Structures are given as structure tokens and as C-alpha cells.
């Protein structure tokens, strides 16, 4: 058994479970576990049903993405020529074709350039700030 891949005990009932969840409103995971116990004598937890469906959904998304990539990697000659003409029409300095956002460019200015105060400036500033407080007490 060590060389065999793991196979869920819910795999034979996958179609039925998916159909129950597609109903509107969807059948609860608790109800699915109860039905599996009644009809097929398969004991499974609520979390087991959830994890099973979540894993299958992930597999379906991966398969769809791979299929989409395979179709995109073999374009027809008409769409390929259209794509090539569109690529040559773009300016060269736009950056990556996937990055549509405008890039941030920092311009240095002295407006926000914070510098340390000399000891004399510090003392005079503290004196100005503390004088109004002494007058209030």
C-alpha cells in the first residue's frame, strides 16, 4: 500500500456530493454526511466533506488553468499575427506588459528634508514653547 496514491473514501460519491452542493440553497455539509451514512454506510465528518470538496475544487482550478495555458501557447496564425502587430505598435518604454500601473517616481526636495537642530536652536525653540505654558500656571 505504500506505493499507491491516497484515494478518499468519498471519491465514488463525488458527483452526488457536488450535485447536492450545487442545489440552491445548497445542502449543508452536515446533511451530506448524514445522507452518506444512511444510503451508503460511509461514516465521514462534516469537516471531511468540506476538505474533500475544497481539494477537488482546487484540482479543478489547476486543471482549468493548465488547459487555458495550453490553448494560449498554441495560438492560431491569425491571432498570432494580430498579437505581433499590437506588440510592435506599443512604445518601448512602457515597461512590462503585465504592469499597467504608472510607476512612482520620487523627486527630492528640501521641503521635507528634516535636519537636526544645533544646541542653541534647540534651546531657543524649547524656550519659546515653554514660555506660554509658564504663563498659564
mmCIF file of N, CA and C in Angstrom:
data_model
loop_
_atom_site.group_PDB
_atom_site.id
_atom_site.type_symbol
_atom_site.label_atom_id
_atom_site.label_comp_id
_atom_site.label_asym_id
_atom_site.label_seq_id
_atom_site.Cartn_x
_atom_site.Cartn_y
_atom_site.Cartn_z
ATOM 1 N N UNK A 1 0.808 -1.203 0.000
ATOM 2 C CA UNK A 1 0.000 0.000 0.000
ATOM 3 C C UNK A 1 0.847 1.261 0.000
ATOM 4 N N UNK A 2 2.130 1.161 0.271
ATOM 5 C CA UNK A 2 2.947 2.363 0.354
ATOM 6 C C UNK A 2 3.135 3.026 -0.994
ATOM 7 N N UNK A 3 3.093 2.266 -2.093
ATOM 8 C CA UNK A 3 3.322 2.837 -3.411
ATOM 9 C C UNK A 3 2.073 3.419 -4.049
ATOM 10 N N UNK A 4 0.894 3.183 -3.457
ATOM 11 C CA UNK A 4 -0.345 3.676 -4.044
ATOM 12 C C UNK A 4 -0.642 5.092 -3.580
ATOM 13 N N UNK A 5 -1.176 5.940 -4.470
ATOM 14 C CA UNK A 5 -1.550 7.287 -4.039
ATOM 15 C C UNK A 5 -2.789 7.233 -3.154
ATOM 16 N N UNK A 6 -2.931 8.223 -2.299
ATOM 17 C CA UNK A 6 -4.083 8.288 -1.407
ATOM 18 C C UNK A 6 -5.351 8.483 -2.227
ATOM 19 N N UNK A 7 -6.380 7.767 -1.868
ATOM 20 C CA UNK A 7 -7.663 7.904 -2.534
ATOM 21 C C UNK A 7 -8.727 8.024 -1.451
ATOM 22 N N UNK A 8 -9.492 9.082 -1.504
ATOM 23 C CA UNK A 8 -10.510 9.339 -0.498
ATOM 24 C C UNK A 8 -11.635 8.319 -0.604
ATOM 25 N N UNK A 9 -12.227 7.980 0.542
ATOM 26 C CA UNK A 9 -13.370 7.075 0.515
ATOM 27 C C UNK A 9 -14.610 7.764 -0.032
ATOM 28 N N UNK A 10 -14.539 9.093 -0.206
ATOM 29 C CA UNK A 10 -15.655 9.838 -0.776
ATOM 30 C C UNK A 10 -15.581 9.928 -2.298
ATOM 31 N N UNK A 11 -14.469 9.507 -2.900
ATOM 32 C CA UNK A 11 -14.293 9.624 -4.343
ATOM 33 C C UNK A 11 -15.419 8.970 -5.141
ATOM 34 N N UNK A 12 -15.921 7.787 -4.767
ATOM 35 C CA UNK A 12 -17.010 7.201 -5.549
ATOM 36 C C UNK A 12 -18.303 8.018 -5.499
ATOM 37 N N UNK A 13 -18.445 8.872 -4.496
ATOM 38 C CA UNK A 13 -19.674 9.647 -4.319
ATOM 39 C C UNK A 13 -19.481 11.115 -4.683
ATOM 40 N N UNK A 14 -18.396 11.423 -5.344
ATOM 41 C CA UNK A 14 -18.054 12.813 -5.653
ATOM 42 C C UNK A 14 -19.153 13.511 -6.448
ATOM 43 N N UNK A 15 -19.641 12.872 -7.494
ATOM 44 C CA UNK A 15 -20.662 13.502 -8.345
ATOM 45 C C UNK A 15 -21.908 13.843 -7.527
ATOM 46 N N UNK A 16 -22.339 12.912 -6.693
ATOM 47 C CA UNK A 16 -23.528 13.136 -5.878
ATOM 48 C C UNK A 16 -23.319 14.275 -4.883
ATOM 49 N N UNK A 17 -22.147 14.319 -4.254
ATOM 50 C CA UNK A 17 -21.847 15.376 -3.279
ATOM 51 C C UNK A 17 -21.825 16.742 -3.964
ATOM 52 N N UNK A 18 -21.197 16.812 -5.126
ATOM 53 C CA UNK A 18 -21.127 18.084 -5.860
ATOM 54 C C UNK A 18 -22.522 18.552 -6.255
ATOM 55 N N UNK A 19 -23.366 17.623 -6.711
ATOM 56 C CA UNK A 19 -24.732 17.988 -7.095
ATOM 57 C C UNK A 19 -25.540 18.493 -5.897
ATOM 58 N N UNK A 20 -25.346 17.880 -4.736
ATOM 59 C CA UNK A 20 -26.048 18.351 -3.538
ATOM 60 C C UNK A 20 -25.619 19.763 -3.169
ATOM 61 N N UNK A 21 -24.339 20.083 -3.338
ATOM 62 C CA UNK A 21 -23.859 21.428 -3.016
ATOM 63 C C UNK A 21 -24.266 22.452 -4.068
ATOM 64 N N UNK A 22 -24.534 22.005 -5.306
ATOM 65 C CA UNK A 22 -24.937 22.943 -6.362
ATOM 66 C C UNK A 22 -26.396 23.361 -6.253
ATOM 67 N N UNK A 23 -27.191 22.608 -5.512
ATOM 68 C CA UNK A 23 -28.589 22.977 -5.343
ATOM 69 C C UNK A 23 -28.676 24.335 -4.662
ATOM 70 N N UNK A 24 -29.755 25.050 -4.920
ATOM 71 C CA UNK A 24 -29.968 26.336 -4.276
ATOM 72 C C UNK A 24 -31.203 26.278 -3.439
ATOM 73 N N UNK A 25 -31.134 26.451 -2.147
ATOM 74 C CA UNK A 25 -29.932 26.609 -1.336
ATOM 75 C C UNK A 25 -29.154 25.297 -1.256
ATOM 76 N N UNK A 26 -27.837 25.391 -1.091
ATOM 77 C CA UNK A 26 -27.022 24.168 -1.071
ATOM 78 C C UNK A 26 -27.321 23.319 0.168
ATOM 79 N N UNK A 27 -27.200 22.024 -0.012
ATOM 80 C CA UNK A 27 -27.374 21.100 1.105
ATOM 81 C C UNK A 27 -26.164 21.264 2.023
ATOM 82 N N UNK A 28 -26.407 21.294 3.326
ATOM 83 C CA UNK A 28 -25.317 21.521 4.286
ATOM 84 C C UNK A 28 -24.379 20.322 4.328
ATOM 85 N N UNK A 29 -23.159 20.583 4.786
ATOM 86 C CA UNK A 29 -22.179 19.511 4.925
ATOM 87 C C UNK A 29 -22.665 18.465 5.933
ATOM 88 N N UNK A 30 -23.330 18.914 6.958
ATOM 89 C CA UNK A 30 -23.880 18.010 7.966
ATOM 90 C C UNK A 30 -24.900 17.066 7.331
ATOM 91 N N UNK A 31 -25.775 17.621 6.497
ATOM 92 C CA UNK A 31 -26.798 16.812 5.830
ATOM 93 C C UNK A 31 -26.161 15.840 4.828
ATOM 94 N N UNK A 32 -25.122 16.259 4.139
ATOM 95 C CA UNK A 32 -24.421 15.373 3.206
ATOM 96 C C UNK A 32 -23.807 14.201 3.963
ATOM 97 N N UNK A 33 -23.167 14.475 5.106
ATOM 98 C CA UNK A 33 -22.571 13.410 5.911
ATOM 99 C C UNK A 33 -23.649 12.445 6.400
ATOM 100 N N UNK A 34 -24.789 12.976 6.787
ATOM 101 C CA UNK A 34 -25.890 12.133 7.259
ATOM 102 C C UNK A 34 -26.421 11.246 6.136
ATOM 103 N N UNK A 35 -26.609 11.821 4.935
ATOM 104 C CA UNK A 35 -27.110 11.051 3.790
ATOM 105 C C UNK A 35 -26.131 9.953 3.383
ATOM 106 N N UNK A 36 -24.838 10.263 3.396
ATOM 107 C CA UNK A 36 -23.847 9.237 3.054
ATOM 108 C C UNK A 36 -23.897 8.079 4.047
ATOM 109 N N UNK A 37 -24.111 8.388 5.318
ATOM 110 C CA UNK A 37 -24.202 7.356 6.348
ATOM 111 C C UNK A 37 -25.446 6.491 6.124
ATOM 112 N N UNK A 38 -26.586 7.132 5.836
ATOM 113 C CA UNK A 38 -27.837 6.402 5.639
ATOM 114 C C UNK A 38 -27.819 5.542 4.377
ATOM 115 N N UNK A 39 -27.429 6.135 3.249
ATOM 116 C CA UNK A 39 -27.549 5.457 1.958
ATOM 117 C C UNK A 39 -26.426 4.463 1.692
ATOM 118 N N UNK A 40 -25.184 4.831 2.064
ATOM 119 C CA UNK A 40 -24.038 4.013 1.670
ATOM 120 C C UNK A 40 -23.256 3.448 2.858
ATOM 121 N N UNK A 41 -23.685 3.771 4.073
ATOM 122 C CA UNK A 41 -22.992 3.332 5.287
ATOM 123 C C UNK A 41 -21.531 3.803 5.298
ATOM 124 N N UNK A 42 -21.321 5.033 4.848
ATOM 125 C CA UNK A 42 -19.990 5.652 4.845
ATOM 126 C C UNK A 42 -19.964 6.680 5.966
ATOM 127 N N UNK A 43 -19.117 6.461 6.946
ATOM 128 C CA UNK A 43 -19.003 7.384 8.067
ATOM 129 C C UNK A 43 -17.948 8.436 7.730
ATOM 130 N N UNK A 44 -18.372 9.688 7.761
ATOM 131 C CA UNK A 44 -17.472 10.795 7.450
ATOM 132 C C UNK A 44 -17.879 11.997 8.286
ATOM 133 N N UNK A 45 -16.912 12.812 8.668
ATOM 134 C CA UNK A 45 -17.204 14.011 9.456
ATOM 135 C C UNK A 45 -17.617 15.150 8.534
ATOM 136 N N UNK A 46 -18.176 16.160 9.143
ATOM 137 C CA UNK A 46 -18.564 17.359 8.385
ATOM 138 C C UNK A 46 -17.321 17.995 7.767
ATOM 139 N N UNK A 47 -16.250 18.086 8.568
ATOM 140 C CA UNK A 47 -15.004 18.664 8.061
ATOM 141 C C UNK A 47 -14.406 17.812 6.953
ATOM 142 N N UNK A 48 -14.627 16.509 7.010
ATOM 143 C CA UNK A 48 -14.130 15.623 5.955
ATOM 144 C C UNK A 48 -14.790 15.919 4.622
ATOM 145 N N UNK A 49 -16.096 16.166 4.652
ATOM 146 C CA UNK A 49 -16.818 16.509 3.420
ATOM 147 C C UNK A 49 -16.308 17.845 2.886
ATOM 148 N N UNK A 50 -16.155 18.806 3.789
ATOM 149 C CA UNK A 50 -15.682 20.128 3.382
ATOM 150 C C UNK A 50 -14.288 20.041 2.755
ATOM 151 N N UNK A 51 -13.370 19.340 3.436
ATOM 152 C CA UNK A 51 -11.992 19.227 2.929
ATOM 153 C C UNK A 51 -11.952 18.502 1.591
ATOM 154 N N UNK A 52 -12.777 17.483 1.442
ATOM 155 C CA UNK A 52 -12.843 16.744 0.178
ATOM 156 C C UNK A 52 -13.252 17.671 -0.966
ATOM 157 N N UNK A 53 -14.317 18.445 -0.755
ATOM 158 C CA UNK A 53 -14.788 19.352 -1.812
ATOM 159 C C UNK A 53 -13.791 20.478 -2.081
ATOM 160 N N UNK A 54 -13.170 20.976 -1.036
ATOM 161 C CA UNK A 54 -12.186 22.046 -1.201
ATOM 162 C C UNK A 54 -11.000 21.571 -2.035
ATOM 163 N N UNK A 55 -10.535 20.357 -1.765
ATOM 164 C CA UNK A 55 -9.419 19.788 -2.523
ATOM 165 C C UNK A 55 -9.800 19.586 -3.978
ATOM 166 N N UNK A 56 -10.990 19.046 -4.220
ATOM 167 C CA UNK A 56 -11.429 18.812 -5.604
ATOM 168 C C UNK A 56 -11.591 20.121 -6.363
ATOM 169 N N UNK A 57 -12.067 21.144 -5.673
ATOM 170 C CA UNK A 57 -12.223 22.449 -6.318
ATOM 171 C C UNK A 57 -10.864 23.008 -6.734
ATOM 172 N N UNK A 58 -9.863 22.830 -5.858
ATOM 173 C CA UNK A 58 -8.508 23.287 -6.166
ATOM 174 C C UNK A 58 -7.963 22.538 -7.374
ATOM 175 N N UNK A 59 -8.213 21.235 -7.420
ATOM 176 C CA UNK A 59 -7.747 20.440 -8.562
ATOM 177 C C UNK A 59 -8.415 20.908 -9.850
ATOM 178 N N UNK A 60 -9.713 21.217 -9.779
ATOM 179 C CA UNK A 60 -10.433 21.687 -10.963
ATOM 180 C C UNK A 60 -9.868 23.015 -11.460
ATOM 181 N N UNK A 61 -9.544 23.917 -10.518
ATOM 182 C CA UNK A 61 -8.975 25.208 -10.919
ATOM 183 C C UNK A 61 -7.620 25.026 -11.571
ATOM 184 N N UNK A 62 -6.794 24.148 -11.015
ATOM 185 C CA UNK A 62 -5.472 23.899 -11.598
ATOM 186 C C UNK A 62 -5.601 23.314 -12.997
ATOM 187 N N UNK A 63 -6.517 22.363 -13.164
ATOM 188 C CA UNK A 63 -6.711 21.743 -14.478
ATOM 189 C C UNK A 63 -7.196 22.772 -15.494
ATOM 190 N N UNK A 64 -8.101 23.654 -15.068
ATOM 191 C CA UNK A 64 -8.602 24.692 -15.974
ATOM 192 C C UNK A 64 -7.488 25.667 -16.346
ATOM 193 N N UNK A 65 -6.638 26.012 -15.388
ATOM 194 C CA UNK A 65 -5.530 26.932 -15.674
ATOM 195 C C UNK A 65 -4.531 26.300 -16.629
ATOM 196 N N UNK A 66 -4.230 25.015 -16.431
ATOM 197 C CA UNK A 66 -3.309 24.326 -17.339
ATOM 198 C C UNK A 66 -3.894 24.232 -18.744
ATOM 199 N N UNK A 67 -5.187 23.970 -18.825
ATOM 200 C CA UNK A 67 -5.848 23.897 -20.133
ATOM 201 C C UNK A 67 -5.811 25.259 -20.826
ATOM 202 N N UNK A 68 -6.044 26.308 -20.053
ATOM 203 C CA UNK A 68 -6.016 27.663 -20.605
ATOM 204 C C UNK A 68 -4.611 28.014 -21.106
ATOM 205 N N UNK A 69 -3.580 27.620 -20.314
ATOM 206 C CA UNK A 69 -2.200 27.862 -20.731
ATOM 207 C C UNK A 69 -1.859 27.094 -21.999
ATOM 208 N N UNK A 70 -2.344 25.866 -22.100
ATOM 209 C CA UNK A 70 -2.058 25.054 -23.277
ATOM 210 C C UNK A 70 -2.702 25.649 -24.519
ATOM 211 N N UNK A 71 -3.906 26.166 -24.378
ATOM 212 C CA UNK A 71 -4.589 26.805 -25.509
ATOM 213 C C UNK A 71 -3.882 28.095 -25.882
ATOM 214 N N UNK A 72 -3.428 28.856 -24.894
ATOM 215 C CA UNK A 72 -2.757 30.133 -25.153
ATOM 216 C C UNK A 72 -1.374 29.930 -25.771
ATOM 217 N N UNK A 73 -0.725 28.813 -25.483
ATOM 218 C CA UNK A 73 0.618 28.599 -26.017
ATOM 219 C C UNK A 73 0.606 28.175 -27.483
ATOM 220 N N UNK A 74 -0.536 27.739 -28.001
ATOM 221 C CA UNK A 74 -0.638 27.353 -29.411
ATOM 222 C C UNK A 74 -1.705 28.191 -30.098
ATOM 223 N N UNK A 75 -1.448 29.501 -30.301
ATOM 224 C CA UNK A 75 -2.459 30.350 -30.936
ATOM 225 C C UNK A 75 -2.516 30.086 -32.432
ATOM 226 N N UNK A 76 -3.651 30.440 -33.017
ATOM 227 C CA UNK A 76 -3.794 30.301 -34.469
ATOM 228 C C UNK A 76 -2.940 31.359 -35.154
ATOM 229 N N UNK A 77 -2.664 31.165 -36.428
ATOM 230 C CA UNK A 77 -1.783 32.089 -37.144
ATOM 231 C C UNK A 77 -2.389 33.480 -37.259
ATOM 232 N N UNK A 78 -3.724 33.582 -37.375
ATOM 233 C CA UNK A 78 -4.365 34.892 -37.492
ATOM 234 C C UNK A 78 -4.232 35.682 -36.189
ATOM 235 N N UNK A 79 -4.485 35.025 -35.069
ATOM 236 C CA UNK A 79 -4.392 35.743 -33.800
ATOM 237 C C UNK A 79 -2.937 36.055 -33.457
ATOM 238 N N UNK A 80 -2.025 35.190 -33.915
ATOM 239 C CA UNK A 80 -0.610 35.428 -33.642
ATOM 240 C C UNK A 80 -0.122 36.653 -34.408
ATOM 241 N N UNK A 81 -0.528 36.813 -35.650
ATOM 242 C CA UNK A 81 -0.095 37.974 -36.423
ATOM 243 C C UNK A 81 -0.692 39.254 -35.853
ATOM 244 N N UNK A 82 -1.939 39.177 -35.358
ATOM 245 C CA UNK A 82 -2.566 40.333 -34.726
ATOM 246 C C UNK A 82 -1.808 40.710 -33.462
ATOM 247 N N UNK A 83 -1.421 39.706 -32.694
ATOM 248 C CA UNK A 83 -0.692 39.946 -31.456
ATOM 249 C C UNK A 83 0.671 40.569 -31.747
ATOM 250 N N UNK A 84 1.354 40.086 -32.788
ATOM 251 C CA UNK A 84 2.662 40.626 -33.135
ATOM 252 C C UNK A 84 2.553 42.078 -33.583
ATOM 253 N N UNK A 85 1.517 42.417 -34.358
ATOM 254 C CA UNK A 85 1.369 43.796 -34.810
ATOM 255 C C UNK A 85 1.041 44.706 -33.628
ATOM 256 N N UNK A 86 0.290 44.205 -32.662
ATOM 257 C CA UNK A 86 -0.011 45.003 -31.482
ATOM 258 C C UNK A 86 1.243 45.235 -30.646
ATOM 259 N N UNK A 87 2.109 44.247 -30.590
ATOM 260 C CA UNK A 87 3.346 44.380 -29.823
ATOM 261 C C UNK A 87 4.264 45.426 -30.452
ATOM 262 N N UNK A 88 4.333 45.493 -31.756
ATOM 263 C CA UNK A 88 5.209 46.456 -32.409
ATOM 264 C C UNK A 88 4.636 47.865 -32.336
ATOM 265 N N UNK A 89 3.325 48.004 -32.137
ATOM 266 C CA UNK A 89 2.710 49.321 -32.087
ATOM 267 C C UNK A 89 2.924 50.004 -30.741
ATOM 268 N N UNK A 90 3.277 49.255 -29.707
ATOM 269 C CA UNK A 90 3.475 49.840 -28.381
ATOM 270 C C UNK A 90 4.827 50.526 -28.277
ATOM 271 N N UNK A 91 4.897 51.612 -27.497
ATOM 272 C CA UNK A 91 6.199 52.229 -27.262
ATOM 273 C C UNK A 91 7.074 51.310 -26.426
ATOM 274 N N UNK A 92 8.361 51.413 -26.593
ATOM 275 C CA UNK A 92 9.300 50.507 -25.931
ATOM 276 C C UNK A 92 9.470 50.824 -24.450
ATOM 277 N N UNK A 93 9.194 52.048 -24.010
ATOM 278 C CA UNK A 93 9.478 52.437 -22.631
ATOM 279 C C UNK A 93 8.295 52.234 -21.690
ATOM 280 N N UNK A 94 7.287 51.489 -22.065
ATOM 281 C CA UNK A 94 6.130 51.313 -21.194
ATOM 282 C C UNK A 94 6.368 50.301 -20.102
ATOM 283 N N UNK A 95 7.439 49.543 -20.161
ATOM 284 C CA UNK A 95 7.716 48.556 -19.121
ATOM 285 C C UNK A 95 7.045 47.240 -19.431
ATOM 286 N N UNK A 96 6.812 46.471 -18.412
ATOM 287 C CA UNK A 96 6.219 45.153 -18.562
ATOM 288 C C UNK A 96 4.790 45.253 -19.071
ATOM 289 N N UNK A 97 4.401 44.310 -19.913
ATOM 290 C CA UNK A 97 3.039 44.330 -20.445
ATOM 291 C C UNK A 97 2.030 43.980 -19.366
ATOM 292 N N UNK A 98 2.445 43.279 -18.294
ATOM 293 C CA UNK A 98 1.525 42.946 -17.216
ATOM 294 C C UNK A 98 1.382 44.069 -16.207
ATOM 295 N N UNK A 99 2.328 45.009 -16.173
ATOM 296 C CA UNK A 99 2.272 46.101 -15.215
ATOM 297 C C UNK A 99 1.623 47.307 -15.873
ATOM 298 N N UNK A 100 0.351 47.509 -15.627
ATOM 299 C CA UNK A 100 -0.400 48.608 -16.239
ATOM 300 C C UNK A 100 -0.392 49.868 -15.374
ATOM 301 N N UNK A 101 0.036 49.741 -14.127
ATOM 302 C CA UNK A 101 0.044 50.908 -13.241
ATOM 303 C C UNK A 101 1.190 51.844 -13.580
ATOM 304 N N UNK A 102 0.977 53.119 -13.294
ATOM 305 C CA UNK A 102 2.031 54.094 -13.513
ATOM 306 C C UNK A 102 3.071 53.942 -12.417
ATOM 307 N N UNK A 103 4.314 53.928 -12.771
ATOM 308 C CA UNK A 103 5.374 53.747 -11.790
ATOM 309 C C UNK A 103 5.581 55.027 -11.000
ATOM 310 N N UNK A 104 5.854 54.879 -9.703
ATOM 311 C CA UNK A 104 6.113 56.011 -8.824
ATOM 312 C C UNK A 104 7.535 56.503 -9.032
ATOM 313 N N UNK A 105 7.678 57.803 -9.135
ATOM 314 C CA UNK A 105 8.997 58.389 -9.287
ATOM 315 C C UNK A 105 9.180 59.439 -8.200
ATOM 316 N N UNK A 106 10.199 59.277 -7.351
ATOM 317 C CA UNK A 106 10.465 60.198 -6.259
ATOM 318 C C UNK A 106 11.349 61.337 -6.731
ATOM 319 N N UNK A 107 10.920 62.553 -6.435
ATOM 320 C CA UNK A 107 11.715 63.727 -6.727
ATOM 321 C C UNK A 107 12.138 64.354 -5.403
ATOM 322 N N UNK A 108 13.428 64.483 -5.208
ATOM 323 C CA UNK A 108 13.958 65.019 -3.957
ATOM 324 C C UNK A 108 13.670 66.506 -3.860
ATOM 325 N N UNK A 109 13.265 66.951 -2.659
ATOM 326 C CA UNK A 109 13.110 68.384 -2.410
ATOM 327 C C UNK A 109 13.481 68.654 -0.958
ATOM 328 N N UNK A 110 13.795 69.887 -0.644
ATOM 329 C CA UNK A 110 14.170 70.274 0.715
ATOM 330 C C UNK A 110 12.956 70.509 1.602
ATOM 331 N N UNK A 111 11.774 70.461 1.052
ATOM 332 C CA UNK A 111 10.569 70.744 1.819
ATOM 333 C C UNK A 111 10.428 69.793 3.010
ATOM 334 N N UNK A 112 10.690 68.503 2.779
ATOM 335 C CA UNK A 112 10.534 67.520 3.844
ATOM 336 C C UNK A 112 11.877 66.994 4.339
ATOM 337 N N UNK A 113 12.944 67.672 4.029
ATOM 338 C CA UNK A 113 14.257 67.233 4.469
ATOM 339 C C UNK A 113 14.466 67.695 5.917
ATOM 340 N N UNK A 114 14.318 66.774 6.838
ATOM 341 C CA UNK A 114 14.439 67.115 8.249
ATOM 342 C C UNK A 114 15.906 67.072 8.659
ATOM 343 N N UNK A 115 16.338 68.132 9.347
ATOM 344 C CA UNK A 115 17.728 68.197 9.800
ATOM 345 C C UNK A 115 17.743 68.364 11.316
ATOM 346 N N UNK A 116 18.858 68.035 11.926
ATOM 347 C CA UNK A 116 18.996 68.194 13.380
ATOM 348 C C UNK A 116 19.212 69.669 13.711
ATOM 349 N N UNK A 117 18.671 70.044 14.848
ATOM 350 C CA UNK A 117 18.863 71.415 15.321
ATOM 351 C C UNK A 117 20.178 71.509 16.086
ATOM 352 N N UNK A 118 20.803 72.666 15.978
ATOM 353 C CA UNK A 118 22.003 72.903 16.795
ATOM 354 C C UNK A 118 21.550 73.075 18.247
ATOM 355 N N UNK A 119 22.424 72.891 19.193
ATOM 356 C CA UNK A 119 22.017 73.048 20.612
ATOM 357 C C UNK A 119 21.426 74.416 20.909
ATOM 358 N N UNK A 120 21.956 75.481 20.270
ATOM 359 C CA UNK A 120 21.415 76.824 20.512
ATOM 360 C C UNK A 120 19.993 76.939 19.962
ATOM 361 N N UNK A 121 19.759 76.401 18.739
ATOM 362 C CA UNK A 121 18.420 76.452 18.144
ATOM 363 C C UNK A 121 17.437 75.636 18.985
ATOM 364 N N UNK A 122 17.889 74.508 19.483
ATOM 365 C CA UNK A 122 17.039 73.658 20.320
ATOM 366 C C UNK A 122 16.619 74.396 21.589
ATOM 367 N N UNK A 123 17.583 75.043 22.250
ATOM 368 C CA UNK A 123 17.276 75.762 23.481
ATOM 369 C C UNK A 123 16.303 76.910 23.237
ATOM 370 N N UNK A 124 16.516 77.655 22.153
ATOM 371 C CA UNK A 124 15.616 78.784 21.872
ATOM 372 C C UNK A 124 14.211 78.286 21.522
ATOM 373 N N UNK A 125 14.111 77.182 20.821
ATOM 374 C CA UNK A 125 12.807 76.629 20.470
ATOM 375 C C UNK A 125 12.085 76.110 21.710
ATOM 376 N N UNK A 126 12.804 75.434 22.593
ATOM 377 C CA UNK A 126 12.202 74.953 23.841
ATOM 378 C C UNK A 126 11.734 76.123 24.702
ATOM 379 N N UNK A 127 12.511 77.187 24.698
ATOM 380 C CA UNK A 127 12.147 78.367 25.491
ATOM 381 C C UNK A 127 10.856 78.982 24.965
ATOM 382 N N UNK A 128 10.736 79.072 23.638
ATOM 383 C CA UNK A 128 9.514 79.607 23.033
ATOM 384 C C UNK A 128 8.310 78.729 23.352
ATOM 385 N N UNK A 129 8.503 77.428 23.295
ATOM 386 C CA UNK A 129 7.390 76.517 23.543
ATOM 387 C C UNK A 129 6.987 76.467 25.009
ATOM 388 N N UNK A 130 7.938 76.605 25.907
ATOM 389 C CA UNK A 130 7.649 76.509 27.331
ATOM 390 C C UNK A 130 7.162 77.822 27.947
ATOM 391 N N UNK A 131 7.477 78.971 27.363
ATOM 392 C CA UNK A 131 7.060 80.247 27.931
ATOM 393 C C UNK A 131 5.556 80.385 28.037
ATOM 394 N N UNK A 132 4.774 80.088 27.011
ATOM 395 C CA UNK A 132 3.311 80.227 27.166
ATOM 396 C C UNK A 132 2.757 79.306 28.235
ATOM 397 N N UNK A 133 3.389 78.143 28.447
ATOM 398 C CA UNK A 133 2.901 77.233 29.471
ATOM 399 C C UNK A 133 3.159 77.769 30.876
ATOM 400 N N UNK A 134 4.283 78.462 31.085
ATOM 401 C CA UNK A 134 4.584 79.019 32.386
ATOM 402 C C UNK A 134 3.645 80.156 32.716
ATOM 403 N N UNK A 135 3.229 80.876 31.724
ATOM 404 C CA UNK A 135 2.326 81.998 31.947
ATOM 405 C C UNK A 135 0.922 81.554 32.325
ATOM 406 N N UNK A 136 0.515 80.340 31.963
ATOM 407 C CA UNK A 136 -0.820 79.868 32.260
ATOM 408 C C UNK A 136 -0.934 79.325 33.680
ATOM 409 N N UNK A 137 0.148 78.829 34.285
ATOM 410 C CA UNK A 137 0.055 78.213 35.612
ATOM 411 C C UNK A 137 0.172 79.170 36.740
#
